[in-house]
Short mmCIF file of C-alpha atoms in Angstrom, two decimals:
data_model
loop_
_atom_site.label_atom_id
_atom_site.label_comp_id
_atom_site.label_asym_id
_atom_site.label_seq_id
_atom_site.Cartn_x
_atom_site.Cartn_y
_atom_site.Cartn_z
CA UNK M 1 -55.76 91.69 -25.21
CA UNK M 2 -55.49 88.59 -22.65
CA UNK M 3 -52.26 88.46 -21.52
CA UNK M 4 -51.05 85.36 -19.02
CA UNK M 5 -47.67 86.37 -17.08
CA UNK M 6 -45.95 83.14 -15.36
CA UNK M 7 -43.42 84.33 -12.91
CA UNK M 8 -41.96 82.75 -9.85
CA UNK M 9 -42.11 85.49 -7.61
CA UNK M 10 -44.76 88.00 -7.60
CA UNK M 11 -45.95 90.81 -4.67
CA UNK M 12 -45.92 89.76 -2.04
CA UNK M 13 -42.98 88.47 -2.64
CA UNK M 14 -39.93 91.19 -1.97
CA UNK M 15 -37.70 89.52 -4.96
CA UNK M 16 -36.92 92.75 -7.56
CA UNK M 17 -38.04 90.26 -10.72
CA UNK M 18 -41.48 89.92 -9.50
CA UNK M 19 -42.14 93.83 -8.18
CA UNK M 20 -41.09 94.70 -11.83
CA UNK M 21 -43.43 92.02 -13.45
CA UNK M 22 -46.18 93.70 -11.38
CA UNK M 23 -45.19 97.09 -12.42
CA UNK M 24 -45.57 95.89 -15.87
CA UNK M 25 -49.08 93.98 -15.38
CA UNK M 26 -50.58 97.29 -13.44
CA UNK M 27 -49.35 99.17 -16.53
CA UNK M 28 -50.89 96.85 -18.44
CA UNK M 29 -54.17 96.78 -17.11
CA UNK M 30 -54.62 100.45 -17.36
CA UNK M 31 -54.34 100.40 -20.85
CA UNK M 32 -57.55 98.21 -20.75
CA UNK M 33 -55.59 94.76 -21.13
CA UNK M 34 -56.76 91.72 -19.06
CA UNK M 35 -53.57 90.45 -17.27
CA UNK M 36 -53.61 86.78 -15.48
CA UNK M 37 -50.48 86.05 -13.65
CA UNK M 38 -49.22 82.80 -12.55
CA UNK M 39 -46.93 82.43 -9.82
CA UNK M 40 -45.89 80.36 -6.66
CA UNK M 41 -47.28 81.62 -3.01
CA UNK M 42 -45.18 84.42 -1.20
CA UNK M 43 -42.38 83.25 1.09
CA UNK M 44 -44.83 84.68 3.79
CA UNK M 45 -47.97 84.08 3.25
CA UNK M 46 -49.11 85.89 6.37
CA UNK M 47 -48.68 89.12 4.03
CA UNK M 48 -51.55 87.93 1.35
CA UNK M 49 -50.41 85.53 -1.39
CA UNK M 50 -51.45 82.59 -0.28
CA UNK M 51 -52.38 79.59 -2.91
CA UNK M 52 -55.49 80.27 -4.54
CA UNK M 53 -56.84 83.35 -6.61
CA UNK M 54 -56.64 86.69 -5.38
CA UNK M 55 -56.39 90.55 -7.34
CA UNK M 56 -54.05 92.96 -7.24
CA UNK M 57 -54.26 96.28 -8.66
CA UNK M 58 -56.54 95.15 -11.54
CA UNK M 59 -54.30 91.95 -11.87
CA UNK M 60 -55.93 88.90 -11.69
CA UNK M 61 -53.13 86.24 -9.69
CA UNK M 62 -53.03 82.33 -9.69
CA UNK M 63 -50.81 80.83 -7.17
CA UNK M 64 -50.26 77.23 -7.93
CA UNK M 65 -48.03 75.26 -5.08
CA UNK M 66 -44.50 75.25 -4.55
CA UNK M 67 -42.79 72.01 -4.07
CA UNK M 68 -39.78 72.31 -2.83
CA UNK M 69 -38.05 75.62 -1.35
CA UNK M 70 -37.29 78.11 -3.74
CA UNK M 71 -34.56 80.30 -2.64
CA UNK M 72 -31.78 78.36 -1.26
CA UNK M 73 -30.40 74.90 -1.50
CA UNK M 74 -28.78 72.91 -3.92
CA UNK M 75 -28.78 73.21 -7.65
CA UNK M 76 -30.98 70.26 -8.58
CA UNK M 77 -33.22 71.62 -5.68
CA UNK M 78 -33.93 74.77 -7.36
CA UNK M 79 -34.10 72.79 -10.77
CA UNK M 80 -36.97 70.86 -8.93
CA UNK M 81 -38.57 74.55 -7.87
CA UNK M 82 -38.27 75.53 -11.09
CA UNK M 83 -39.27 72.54 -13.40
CA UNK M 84 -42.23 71.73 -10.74
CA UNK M 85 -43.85 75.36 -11.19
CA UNK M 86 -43.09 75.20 -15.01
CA UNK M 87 -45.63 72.03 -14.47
CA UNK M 88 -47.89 73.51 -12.88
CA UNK M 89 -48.44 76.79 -14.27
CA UNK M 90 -48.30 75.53 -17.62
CA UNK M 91 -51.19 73.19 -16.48
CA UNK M 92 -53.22 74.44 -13.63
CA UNK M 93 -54.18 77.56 -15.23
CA UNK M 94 -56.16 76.05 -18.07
CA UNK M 95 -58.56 74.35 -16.29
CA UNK M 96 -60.29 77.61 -15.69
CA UNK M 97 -58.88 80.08 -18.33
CA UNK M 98 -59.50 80.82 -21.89
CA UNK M 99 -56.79 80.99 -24.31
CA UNK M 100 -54.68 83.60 -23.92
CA UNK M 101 -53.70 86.17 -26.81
CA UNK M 102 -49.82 86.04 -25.59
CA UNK M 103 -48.37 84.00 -22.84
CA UNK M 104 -45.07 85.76 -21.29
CA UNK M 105 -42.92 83.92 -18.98
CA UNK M 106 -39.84 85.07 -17.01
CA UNK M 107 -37.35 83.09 -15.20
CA UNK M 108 -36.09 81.57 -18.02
CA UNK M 109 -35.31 77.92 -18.96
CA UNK M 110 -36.47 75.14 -20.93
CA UNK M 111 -39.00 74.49 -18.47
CA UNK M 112 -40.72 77.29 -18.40
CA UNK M 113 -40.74 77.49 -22.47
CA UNK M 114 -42.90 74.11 -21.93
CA UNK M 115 -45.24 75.72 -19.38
CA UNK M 116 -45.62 78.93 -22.25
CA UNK M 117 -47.02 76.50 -25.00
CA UNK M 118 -48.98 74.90 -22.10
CA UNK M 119 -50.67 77.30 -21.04
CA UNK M 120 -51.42 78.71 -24.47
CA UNK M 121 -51.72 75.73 -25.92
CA UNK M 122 -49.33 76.11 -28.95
CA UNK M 123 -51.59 78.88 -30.26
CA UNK M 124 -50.57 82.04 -28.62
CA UNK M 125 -47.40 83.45 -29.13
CA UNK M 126 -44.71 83.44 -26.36
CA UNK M 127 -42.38 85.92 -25.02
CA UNK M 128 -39.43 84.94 -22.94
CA UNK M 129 -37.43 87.51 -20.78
#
């Protein structure tokens, strides 16, 4: 099955969402899935996870650009984080992707929902955690 993650954070990244969401994909990829992940660069990119395409642990990952910082500021600051990656990941992704068989996306929102049929182009069902 072709499975496409979007998630803010992902390893690099220290933040306990996306360590989780990379248990899961590794899991997932054992069991002879294909697992694409979408996600923003790590805070650091010095430590890997820089924009571009990279793999990790079987994982294929797609960092698309951040636009504005992501863990602090002000609440329409992170809206912009958050509605900006929605964008892109719903977008980016397809220009070099099939269609996926299910599209799940964390970090919540209305957003992000938009970036889920995006991405799968209506077809594929969603999951949201």
């Amino acid at each position: 099955m072709r499975i496409l993650l979007l998630v803010i954070y992902y390893p690099p990244d220290p933040d306990p969402t996306g360590q989780l969401m990379h248990q899961v994909a590794s899991a997932l990829v054992r069991r002879g899935h294909e697992i694409t992940v979408v996600t923003t660069p790590a805070d650091d990119p010095r430590n890997g996870g820089g924009l571009g395409r990279e793999s990790r642990d079987g994982v294929r990952v797609i960092r698309v650009p951040a636009l504005f910082k992501r863990r602090k500021g002000s609440l329409g600051s992170r809206g912009l984080t958050y509605g900006s990656f929605s964008l892109l990941a719903g977008v980016l992704p397809r220009l070099g992707l099939g269609r996926p068989d299910v599209v799940l996306a964390t970090n919540g929102g209305f957003a992000t929902g938009l970036s889920a049929w995006f991405a799968g182009v209506g077809r594929a069902p969603a999951v949201f955690s």
